[in-house]
Amino acid sequence: MSRTTVAARCLEAGDAEGALWAAGRGLDADREREVLWRHRFEALAALGAHAELEAAIPQLSQYLFEADLSMEPATEEVIRRLDAIRRCPQVSGGWSR
């Protein structure tokens, strides 16, 4: 089973730590797989790891810049959604923890 699938299943099951682990292992092998970055962002948000999430987003942006790649629309959407949740916790429930 791929790390992408494991991370997705962990997120669906509410296992943010497992998703973070799987996404991290996948990114160790394939930094270009943005779906793994998205799973990482989702897991960090679910864990309430605000500082780590705030650091991870620029890491992806820098990697994409250096590789001369554009960010996928799905990744941009996840970042926007997580930012909106962070900014309006009373409406959306905010990040966990």
Short mmCIF file of N, CA, C and O in Angstrom, two decimals:
data_model
loop_
_atom_site.label_atom_id
_atom_site.label_comp_id
_atom_site.label_asym_id
_atom_site.label_seq_id
_atom_site.Cartn_x
_atom_site.Cartn_y
_atom_site.Cartn_z
N MET A 1 0.85 -1.17 0.00
CA MET A 1 0.00 0.00 0.00
C MET A 1 0.90 1.24 0.00
O MET A 1 1.87 1.31 0.75
N SER A 2 0.56 2.22 -0.82
CA SER A 2 1.40 3.41 -0.94
C SER A 2 1.25 4.31 0.29
O SER A 2 0.24 4.25 1.01
N ARG A 3 2.25 5.14 0.51
CA ARG A 3 2.21 6.10 1.62
C ARG A 3 1.06 7.08 1.43
O ARG A 3 0.45 7.53 2.40
N THR A 4 0.75 7.41 0.18
CA THR A 4 -0.37 8.30 -0.11
C THR A 4 -1.67 7.68 0.38
O THR A 4 -2.48 8.35 1.03
N THR A 5 -1.87 6.41 0.08
CA THR A 5 -3.08 5.72 0.49
C THR A 5 -3.14 5.59 2.01
O THR A 5 -4.20 5.82 2.61
N VAL A 6 -2.03 5.27 2.62
CA VAL A 6 -1.99 5.14 4.08
C VAL A 6 -2.33 6.48 4.73
O VAL A 6 -3.15 6.54 5.65
N ALA A 7 -1.73 7.55 4.24
CA ALA A 7 -2.00 8.88 4.81
C ALA A 7 -3.47 9.24 4.66
O ALA A 7 -4.09 9.74 5.60
N ALA A 8 -4.03 9.00 3.49
CA ALA A 8 -5.44 9.31 3.24
C ALA A 8 -6.35 8.51 4.17
O ALA A 8 -7.29 9.06 4.76
N ARG A 9 -6.07 7.23 4.30
CA ARG A 9 -6.90 6.38 5.17
C ARG A 9 -6.77 6.79 6.64
O ARG A 9 -7.75 6.76 7.38
N CYS A 10 -5.58 7.16 7.04
CA CYS A 10 -5.39 7.63 8.41
C CYS A 10 -6.19 8.90 8.67
O CYS A 10 -6.87 9.02 9.70
N LEU A 11 -6.16 9.84 7.72
CA LEU A 11 -6.93 11.07 7.88
C LEU A 11 -8.42 10.76 7.97
O LEU A 11 -9.12 11.31 8.82
N GLU A 12 -8.90 9.88 7.11
CA GLU A 12 -10.31 9.50 7.12
C GLU A 12 -10.70 8.87 8.45
O GLU A 12 -11.83 9.03 8.92
N ALA A 13 -9.78 8.14 9.06
CA ALA A 13 -10.05 7.46 10.33
C ALA A 13 -9.81 8.35 11.55
O ALA A 13 -10.01 7.92 12.68
N GLY A 14 -9.36 9.59 11.30
CA GLY A 14 -9.09 10.49 12.41
C GLY A 14 -7.74 10.28 13.06
O GLY A 14 -7.50 10.78 14.16
N ASP A 15 -6.86 9.56 12.40
CA ASP A 15 -5.52 9.29 12.92
C ASP A 15 -4.52 10.26 12.29
O ASP A 15 -3.80 9.92 11.36
N ALA A 16 -4.50 11.48 12.81
CA ALA A 16 -3.63 12.52 12.25
C ALA A 16 -2.16 12.17 12.42
O ALA A 16 -1.36 12.45 11.53
N GLU A 17 -1.80 11.56 13.54
CA GLU A 17 -0.39 11.18 13.75
C GLU A 17 0.05 10.15 12.72
O GLU A 17 1.15 10.24 12.17
N GLY A 18 -0.79 9.16 12.46
CA GLY A 18 -0.48 8.16 11.44
C GLY A 18 -0.37 8.78 10.06
O GLY A 18 0.51 8.44 9.27
N ALA A 19 -1.28 9.72 9.75
CA ALA A 19 -1.24 10.40 8.46
C ALA A 19 0.03 11.22 8.31
O ALA A 19 0.66 11.22 7.25
N LEU A 20 0.42 11.89 9.39
CA LEU A 20 1.63 12.70 9.35
C LEU A 20 2.86 11.81 9.12
O LEU A 20 3.73 12.13 8.32
N TRP A 21 2.90 10.67 9.80
CA TRP A 21 4.00 9.73 9.62
C TRP A 21 4.06 9.24 8.17
O TRP A 21 5.11 9.28 7.54
N ALA A 22 2.93 8.79 7.64
CA ALA A 22 2.89 8.24 6.28
C ALA A 22 3.26 9.31 5.25
O ALA A 22 4.04 9.05 4.32
N ALA A 23 2.72 10.51 5.41
CA ALA A 23 3.05 11.59 4.46
C ALA A 23 4.54 11.91 4.54
O ALA A 23 5.18 12.12 3.51
N GLY A 24 5.08 11.95 5.73
CA GLY A 24 6.51 12.24 5.89
C GLY A 24 7.39 11.21 5.23
O GLY A 24 8.37 11.55 4.55
N ARG A 25 7.06 9.93 5.41
CA ARG A 25 7.85 8.88 4.77
C ARG A 25 7.73 8.97 3.25
O ARG A 25 8.70 8.78 2.52
N GLY A 26 6.54 9.25 2.78
CA GLY A 26 6.35 9.40 1.33
C GLY A 26 7.13 10.57 0.77
O GLY A 26 7.75 10.47 -0.29
N LEU A 27 7.13 11.68 1.49
CA LEU A 27 7.87 12.87 1.03
C LEU A 27 9.38 12.64 1.08
O LEU A 27 10.11 13.24 0.28
N ASP A 28 9.84 11.80 1.99
CA ASP A 28 11.27 11.46 2.00
C ASP A 28 11.69 10.84 0.68
O ASP A 28 12.81 11.04 0.22
N ALA A 29 10.78 10.08 0.08
CA ALA A 29 11.08 9.38 -1.17
C ALA A 29 10.70 10.18 -2.41
O ALA A 29 11.31 10.01 -3.47
N ASP A 30 9.70 11.04 -2.30
CA ASP A 30 9.17 11.73 -3.49
C ASP A 30 8.62 13.10 -3.12
O ASP A 30 7.43 13.26 -2.89
N ARG A 31 9.51 14.09 -3.07
CA ARG A 31 9.12 15.46 -2.66
C ARG A 31 8.12 16.11 -3.60
O ARG A 31 7.45 17.05 -3.23
N GLU A 32 8.03 15.62 -4.84
CA GLU A 32 7.14 16.24 -5.82
C GLU A 32 5.68 15.84 -5.66
O GLU A 32 4.82 16.48 -6.24
N ARG A 33 5.37 14.82 -4.89
CA ARG A 33 3.99 14.34 -4.75
C ARG A 33 3.20 15.30 -3.86
O ARG A 33 3.17 15.17 -2.65
N GLU A 34 2.56 16.26 -4.50
CA GLU A 34 1.85 17.28 -3.72
C GLU A 34 0.71 16.72 -2.90
O GLU A 34 0.36 17.29 -1.86
N VAL A 35 0.14 15.60 -3.31
CA VAL A 35 -0.91 15.01 -2.50
C VAL A 35 -0.37 14.67 -1.12
O VAL A 35 -1.08 14.80 -0.11
N LEU A 36 0.89 14.27 -1.04
CA LEU A 36 1.50 13.99 0.26
C LEU A 36 1.66 15.27 1.08
O LEU A 36 1.47 15.25 2.30
N TRP A 37 2.01 16.37 0.42
CA TRP A 37 2.08 17.65 1.12
C TRP A 37 0.70 18.03 1.66
O TRP A 37 0.58 18.49 2.79
N ARG A 38 -0.34 17.81 0.84
CA ARG A 38 -1.69 18.14 1.30
C ARG A 38 -2.06 17.30 2.51
O ARG A 38 -2.63 17.82 3.49
N HIS A 39 -1.74 16.01 2.47
CA HIS A 39 -2.02 15.16 3.64
C HIS A 39 -1.23 15.64 4.85
O HIS A 39 -1.75 15.65 5.97
N ARG A 40 0.00 16.06 4.62
CA ARG A 40 0.81 16.58 5.73
C ARG A 40 0.17 17.83 6.33
O ARG A 40 0.05 17.95 7.56
N PHE A 41 -0.27 18.74 5.46
CA PHE A 41 -0.92 19.97 5.96
C PHE A 41 -2.18 19.64 6.75
O PHE A 41 -2.41 20.20 7.83
N GLU A 42 -3.00 18.74 6.23
CA GLU A 42 -4.24 18.34 6.91
C GLU A 42 -3.93 17.71 8.27
O GLU A 42 -4.61 18.01 9.25
N ALA A 43 -2.93 16.86 8.31
CA ALA A 43 -2.57 16.20 9.56
C ALA A 43 -2.06 17.21 10.58
O ALA A 43 -2.44 17.16 11.76
N LEU A 44 -1.20 18.11 10.15
CA LEU A 44 -0.68 19.12 11.07
C LEU A 44 -1.81 19.98 11.63
O LEU A 44 -1.84 20.29 12.82
N ALA A 45 -2.74 20.36 10.76
CA ALA A 45 -3.88 21.16 11.22
C ALA A 45 -4.72 20.38 12.23
O ALA A 45 -5.11 20.91 13.26
N ALA A 46 -4.96 19.11 11.94
CA ALA A 46 -5.75 18.28 12.86
C ALA A 46 -5.07 18.11 14.21
O ALA A 46 -5.75 18.01 15.23
N LEU A 47 -3.75 18.09 14.20
CA LEU A 47 -3.00 17.95 15.45
C LEU A 47 -2.86 19.27 16.19
O LEU A 47 -2.35 19.30 17.32
N GLY A 48 -3.27 20.36 15.56
CA GLY A 48 -3.11 21.66 16.19
C GLY A 48 -1.67 22.15 16.16
O GLY A 48 -1.28 23.00 16.95
N ALA A 49 -0.89 21.62 15.24
CA ALA A 49 0.53 21.96 15.12
C ALA A 49 0.68 23.20 14.23
O ALA A 49 1.17 23.12 13.11
N HIS A 50 0.23 24.31 14.75
CA HIS A 50 0.17 25.56 13.98
C HIS A 50 1.53 26.01 13.47
O HIS A 50 1.67 26.34 12.29
N ALA A 51 2.52 26.00 14.33
CA ALA A 51 3.86 26.46 13.92
C ALA A 51 4.44 25.56 12.84
O ALA A 51 5.03 26.05 11.86
N GLU A 52 4.25 24.27 12.99
CA GLU A 52 4.77 23.33 11.99
C GLU A 52 4.06 23.50 10.65
O GLU A 52 4.68 23.44 9.60
N LEU A 53 2.75 23.74 10.69
CA LEU A 53 2.00 23.97 9.46
C LEU A 53 2.45 25.26 8.80
O LEU A 53 2.68 25.31 7.59
N GLU A 54 2.62 26.30 9.59
CA GLU A 54 3.07 27.59 9.05
C GLU A 54 4.46 27.48 8.43
O GLU A 54 4.79 28.20 7.49
N ALA A 55 5.29 26.55 8.92
CA ALA A 55 6.62 26.33 8.36
C ALA A 55 6.58 25.42 7.13
O ALA A 55 7.37 25.59 6.20
N ALA A 56 5.66 24.47 7.11
CA ALA A 56 5.60 23.49 6.03
C ALA A 56 5.15 24.11 4.71
O ALA A 56 5.64 23.72 3.64
N ILE A 57 4.24 25.06 4.76
CA ILE A 57 3.73 25.66 3.53
C ILE A 57 4.84 26.36 2.75
O ILE A 57 5.01 26.12 1.55
N PRO A 58 5.65 27.20 3.39
CA PRO A 58 6.76 27.81 2.65
C PRO A 58 7.81 26.79 2.19
O PRO A 58 8.47 27.01 1.17
N GLN A 59 7.96 25.69 2.92
CA GLN A 59 8.89 24.64 2.47
C GLN A 59 8.45 24.09 1.11
O GLN A 59 9.28 23.92 0.22
N LEU A 60 7.15 23.84 0.98
CA LEU A 60 6.65 23.36 -0.31
C LEU A 60 6.84 24.43 -1.38
O LEU A 60 7.32 24.13 -2.48
N SER A 61 6.49 25.66 -1.07
CA SER A 61 6.64 26.75 -2.05
C SER A 61 8.08 26.88 -2.52
O SER A 61 8.34 27.04 -3.72
N GLN A 62 9.02 26.80 -1.60
CA GLN A 62 10.44 26.90 -1.94
C GLN A 62 10.87 25.73 -2.82
O GLN A 62 11.58 25.91 -3.80
N TYR A 63 10.43 24.54 -2.45
CA TYR A 63 10.77 23.36 -3.25
C TYR A 63 10.24 23.52 -4.68
O TYR A 63 10.96 23.28 -5.65
N LEU A 64 8.99 23.93 -4.81
CA LEU A 64 8.40 24.09 -6.14
C LEU A 64 9.14 25.16 -6.94
O LEU A 64 9.38 24.99 -8.14
N PHE A 65 9.51 26.26 -6.28
CA PHE A 65 10.25 27.33 -6.96
C PHE A 65 11.58 26.79 -7.49
O PHE A 65 11.93 27.01 -8.65
N GLU A 66 12.31 26.09 -6.63
CA GLU A 66 13.63 25.56 -7.02
C GLU A 66 13.51 24.51 -8.12
O GLU A 66 14.41 24.38 -8.96
N ALA A 67 12.41 23.76 -8.15
CA ALA A 67 12.21 22.73 -9.16
C ALA A 67 11.51 23.28 -10.41
O ALA A 67 11.26 22.54 -11.35
N ASP A 68 11.22 24.59 -10.40
CA ASP A 68 10.53 25.26 -11.50
C ASP A 68 9.18 24.59 -11.79
O ASP A 68 8.83 24.31 -12.93
N LEU A 69 8.43 24.33 -10.70
CA LEU A 69 7.11 23.71 -10.80
C LEU A 69 6.06 24.67 -10.25
O LEU A 69 6.37 25.51 -9.40
N SER A 70 4.85 24.52 -10.70
CA SER A 70 3.72 25.30 -10.19
C SER A 70 2.96 24.48 -9.16
O SER A 70 2.88 23.26 -9.27
N MET A 71 2.38 25.18 -8.21
CA MET A 71 1.58 24.50 -7.20
C MET A 71 0.27 24.02 -7.84
O MET A 71 -0.35 24.74 -8.61
N GLU A 72 -0.13 22.82 -7.48
CA GLU A 72 -1.37 22.26 -8.00
C GLU A 72 -2.56 23.01 -7.40
O GLU A 72 -2.54 23.39 -6.23
N PRO A 73 -3.62 23.19 -8.19
CA PRO A 73 -4.81 23.86 -7.67
C PRO A 73 -5.38 23.21 -6.41
O PRO A 73 -5.85 23.92 -5.50
N ALA A 74 -5.33 21.90 -6.32
CA ALA A 74 -5.84 21.22 -5.13
C ALA A 74 -5.04 21.60 -3.88
O ALA A 74 -5.60 21.73 -2.79
N THR A 75 -3.74 21.81 -4.04
CA THR A 75 -2.91 22.22 -2.92
C THR A 75 -3.24 23.65 -2.51
O THR A 75 -3.36 23.95 -1.31
N GLU A 76 -3.39 24.52 -3.49
CA GLU A 76 -3.78 25.90 -3.20
C GLU A 76 -5.11 25.94 -2.43
O GLU A 76 -5.25 26.71 -1.49
N GLU A 77 -6.04 25.09 -2.83
CA GLU A 77 -7.35 25.04 -2.16
C GLU A 77 -7.23 24.56 -0.72
O GLU A 77 -7.86 25.12 0.18
N VAL A 78 -6.42 23.55 -0.47
CA VAL A 78 -6.23 23.07 0.91
C VAL A 78 -5.62 24.17 1.76
O VAL A 78 -6.07 24.41 2.89
N ILE A 79 -4.65 24.88 1.24
CA ILE A 79 -4.01 25.96 2.00
C ILE A 79 -5.03 27.06 2.31
O ILE A 79 -5.11 27.54 3.44
N ARG A 80 -5.84 27.43 1.31
CA ARG A 80 -6.88 28.46 1.53
C ARG A 80 -7.88 28.00 2.59
O ARG A 80 -8.25 28.77 3.47
N ARG A 81 -8.31 26.76 2.48
CA ARG A 81 -9.30 26.24 3.43
C ARG A 81 -8.74 26.20 4.85
O ARG A 81 -9.41 26.63 5.80
N LEU A 82 -7.53 25.71 5.00
CA LEU A 82 -6.93 25.65 6.34
C LEU A 82 -6.69 27.04 6.91
O LEU A 82 -6.86 27.27 8.10
N ASP A 83 -6.33 27.99 6.04
CA ASP A 83 -6.14 29.35 6.50
C ASP A 83 -7.46 29.97 6.94
O ASP A 83 -7.52 30.66 7.96
N ALA A 84 -8.53 29.69 6.21
CA ALA A 84 -9.84 30.22 6.58
C ALA A 84 -10.29 29.65 7.92
O ALA A 84 -10.85 30.37 8.76
N ILE A 85 -10.03 28.36 8.14
CA ILE A 85 -10.38 27.74 9.41
C ILE A 85 -9.59 28.38 10.55
O ILE A 85 -10.14 28.68 11.61
N ARG A 86 -8.33 28.63 10.30
CA ARG A 86 -7.48 29.24 11.32
C ARG A 86 -7.96 30.65 11.66
O ARG A 86 -7.98 31.05 12.82
N ARG A 87 -8.39 31.39 10.65
CA ARG A 87 -8.80 32.78 10.86
C ARG A 87 -10.17 32.91 11.49
O ARG A 87 -10.45 33.92 12.12
N CYS A 88 -11.04 31.92 11.31
CA CYS A 88 -12.42 32.00 11.81
C CYS A 88 -12.78 30.79 12.65
O CYS A 88 -13.70 30.04 12.31
N PRO A 89 -12.09 30.56 13.75
CA PRO A 89 -12.34 29.35 14.53
C PRO A 89 -13.75 29.27 15.10
O PRO A 89 -14.29 28.20 15.26
N GLN A 90 -14.38 30.41 15.39
CA GLN A 90 -15.71 30.38 15.97
C GLN A 90 -16.76 29.90 14.97
O GLN A 90 -17.77 29.33 15.34
N VAL A 91 -16.50 30.07 13.68
CA VAL A 91 -17.44 29.64 12.65
C VAL A 91 -17.20 28.19 12.27
O VAL A 91 -18.13 27.41 12.13
N SER A 92 -15.95 27.80 12.10
CA SER A 92 -15.65 26.50 11.55
C SER A 92 -15.19 25.47 12.56
O SER A 92 -14.97 24.33 12.21
N GLY A 93 -15.01 25.86 13.79
CA GLY A 93 -14.51 24.92 14.79
C GLY A 93 -13.00 25.01 14.97
O GLY A 93 -12.45 24.42 15.87
N GLY A 94 -12.34 25.75 14.10
CA GLY A 94 -10.90 25.95 14.22
C GLY A 94 -10.11 24.68 14.06
O GLY A 94 -10.65 23.62 13.80
N TRP A 95 -8.80 24.80 14.17
CA TRP A 95 -7.94 23.64 14.13
C TRP A 95 -8.12 22.88 15.42
O TRP A 95 -8.36 23.45 16.47
N SER A 96 -7.94 21.61 15.37
CA SER A 96 -8.06 20.78 16.57
C SER A 96 -7.00 21.17 17.59
O SER A 96 -5.95 21.69 17.23
N ARG A 97 -7.30 20.84 18.82
CA ARG A 97 -6.44 21.07 19.98
C ARG A 97 -6.30 22.51 20.26
O ARG A 97 -5.82 23.39 20.08
#
